[in-house]
Amino acid sequence: MDFKKMLANNTVKSYLLKARYGIEKESHRVDLSGSLAKTDHPKSITLKDDHPYIQRDFSETQMELITPVTETVGDLFNYLAAIHDVAYRSMDKNEMLWPLSMPPQLPEKEEDIMIAKLENVKNVRYRQTLSQSYGRRKQMVSGIHFNFEFGEELIQALFSLQPEIKDYQQFKAEIYLKVTRNYLHYRWLVTYFYGASPRSEKNFFEYNSLNGSVRSIRGSKYGYVNSDDIKVSYSSIQNYLSDLSSMVKRGILSEEKEFYAPIRLRGGHHVSDLEDHGVHYIELRNIDLNPFETYGISDVQVKFLHLFLLYLLWKEEVEHFDEWGKTGDFYNDIVALEHPLAHTQFESEAKKMLDEMEHLVESLDLPVSNTLFVHLREMLMDPSKTLAGRLFKESEKGSQSQVATSIAKKNYKKSWDKPYQLAGFTDMELSTQILMFDCIQQGIQVEILDRQDQFLKLKLKDHVEYVKNGNMTSKDNYVSTLIMENKTVTKKILHQHGFRVPKGVEFHTIDQALRSYRLFSTKPFVVKPKTTNYGLGISIFKEGANYEDYQKALTLAFKEDSSVLIEEFMNGTEYRFFVLNDKVYAVLLRIPANVKGDGKHTIQELVDQKNRDSLRGRDHRTPLETIQLGELENLMLKAQGYGMDSIPREGEIIYLRENSNISTGGDSIDVTDQIPDDYKKVAVDAVSALGVKICGIDLIIENTEVPAAHKNAYGIIEANFNPSMYMHIYPYKGKYRRLTMHIIHYLFPELLQSQESKSVQRVRLVKSGFTTVSC
């Protein structure tokens, strides 16, 4: 079959770089000194055996991080980054991930290497079998498994261009078989560029089996490979499956998944799925961890592997398929065991392959950057620029273990630097980031339906929930959201249910509002848009206002909405109650944007200093917002007799806003435990009156020691759909309230029930003298 000609067809070209990707990355947990961790798998990571993102491989310390299938390289790394963040911040605070494929120093006694403490007895027994067959030391080697699937449009387009094979699944299998056979033969090129396991640490080899440094211990005969008597034919799917089945029946393999080939054909979760469903994708298993990349593999590597696999489909192969693969094993072992700084003996062949790949890119008009080939040729001409070469050179300054520990500490710091963010998704609203973090940790699959709109699909087994902006869910109906969005309707409903709300008037034009100036000029009042959120366009006048300031306040409010409310100002302190399913989970005291004078700096300078706090940022991506100095702030300063250039005296608090929204630079203080239950009941009952389940309701309370039933003890000034959660989770002061977990348990009650059931079961086992299976 002439794939060269088919790939060059114009109907195919637009699909050539379409693909689906997935990564499984193994790493050991170590302490901050670089020693293998002695702790169990993090308890905060639920669904221990079948977690979709974070599992254990052979050892209790060996984390396997698994991305979902993605259709872009960018999405692949977004998820990989996020899962790393969850893994790091779920582990003990004094633990980090080892960045090398070769494990850190192992215990002297092999039996002291801890097998994963899984709940499934069958999975534990499988690992015990592996330890008997290969030894526990060899099982401690880690790496990257790269899952790759050509785009379905590409395969369909190629299928339509040939008359030889009538069955589509058979044609698809032939594509993956050809790529697989060529990969087995030419994988030494990947080993040369990206092999990165030149040395082992103490106690890996039981005897001195390897002298000196090499490119890739893991990729060589000393790495994680099957015994020589395990051979599989790649001439056809039938032969492939037959050989695997035969070796299992003969006891050479305990299970089909014990076949540790550099590349595997995959048809689903199990090898046997190939027979029923055909080949879906291929799994590259010979890739060392890249220690110089935070996530163990680089964007450039993934793009190279995609191009390389396309090249292997394009490149011719010999007829003797299985001999072709055996020759590749021989070549790869030579390259893997070359010194990291040595030129490979296959250098001329490598140059030819790079020339062919570049020709492929040019002839097929592939949008591949020229810098890729510049980089590859640099590594070919100078082995010190390969991963193994770089690691070897770095290790000469001390030791490989010291280099690995230093790299791990940098990765550790990066993950903990801003613990409120989720790497890969820092452009999203902060409450959504935190919800995604918790979902990943709890084993709930997260699919982003619309990134800009913060729209998520959450899935736990067959249970699906849709969430927008962190807490807009199907639990609240559309009308409920519209009620809370409309401040006039909200007030009327609350008033009809007997709750105290501010009196006010609604205006639809600025002229109409200006004509009513005298009604409010000498009274405390508030000007605010009818339907906006986040405190936008709100002006507060505690002692009335002159006409000019009144006009400015109306102009700001009408910028945000076509209707404006002017309401009486209620004296007291404003509190935000977060109500979920008829229960108050958090109460926040919000202090308006302010600065504290030092007698030296201007208000502008004090604002700049406060804004340098790493917790402050823009657009709800940080727990606190940057303080602005706009029209509203200048109005507030003017009312106090100040300007931006004024220098407040030492200790003087200058307020820049009347409204206390965190979104306008305010400070957040958790007071949940200090607020009496009768005020919490007011909040719950008010939210219930509005017919909603998730709400942030704002109460003005003059004195919390006065019972809520007392006349004018409180006033409800606003009910907010989609209330911010991050300000409760990361308050400026006070206790953290993980509201996102309450949202998750509300949406997925079976998760909480399962955890409680397992907890009770463990207690019963302990009381009856039994413990969970462990090794």
PDB file of C-alpha atoms in Angstrom, residues 533-536 590 617 619-620 623-628 657 659-666 724 726-727:
ATOM      1  CA  ASN A 533     -22.960  41.799  40.344  1.00  0.00           C
ATOM      2  CA  TYR A 534     -19.534  42.225  41.988  1.00  0.00           C
ATOM      3  CA  GLY A 535     -20.335  45.666  43.412  1.00  0.00           C
ATOM      4  CA  LEU A 536     -19.994  47.337  40.036  1.00  0.00           C
ATOM      5  CA  ARG A 590     -15.989  42.316  54.209  1.00  0.00           C
ATOM      6  CA  GLY A 617      -4.754  40.291  41.315  1.00  0.00           C
ATOM      7  CA  ASP A 619     -10.486  39.355  37.231  1.00  0.00           C
ATOM      8  CA  HIS A 620     -11.152  36.928  40.117  1.00  0.00           C
ATOM      9  CA  PRO A 623      -8.273  35.555  46.530  1.00  0.00           C
ATOM     10  CA  LEU A 624      -8.148  39.355  46.810  1.00  0.00           C
ATOM     11  CA  GLU A 625      -8.613  41.936  44.090  1.00  0.00           C
ATOM     12  CA  THR A 626      -6.294  44.781  43.242  1.00  0.00           C
ATOM     13  CA  ILE A 627      -7.415  48.095  44.736  1.00  0.00           C
ATOM     14  CA  GLN A 628      -8.360  50.557  42.008  1.00  0.00           C
ATOM     15  CA  ARG A 657     -14.896  52.547  48.885  1.00  0.00           C
ATOM     16  CA  ASN A 659     -19.216  49.114  49.363  1.00  0.00           C
ATOM     17  CA  SER A 660     -17.251  46.256  50.837  1.00  0.00           C
ATOM     18  CA  ASN A 661     -17.114  43.862  47.877  1.00  0.00           C
ATOM     19  CA  ILE A 662     -13.922  41.829  47.594  1.00  0.00           C
ATOM     20  CA  SER A 663     -14.202  42.336  43.855  1.00  0.00           C
ATOM     21  CA  THR A 664     -13.556  46.066  44.375  1.00  0.00           C
ATOM     22  CA  GLY A 665     -10.472  45.626  46.571  1.00  0.00           C
ATOM     23  CA  GLY A 666     -12.036  44.858  49.948  1.00  0.00           C
ATOM     24  CA  SER A 724     -17.946  33.916  44.900  1.00  0.00           C
ATOM     25  CA  TYR A 726     -12.796  31.829  46.800  1.00  0.00           C
ATOM     26  CA  MET A 727     -13.094  34.697  49.297  1.00  0.00           C
TER      27      MET A 727
END
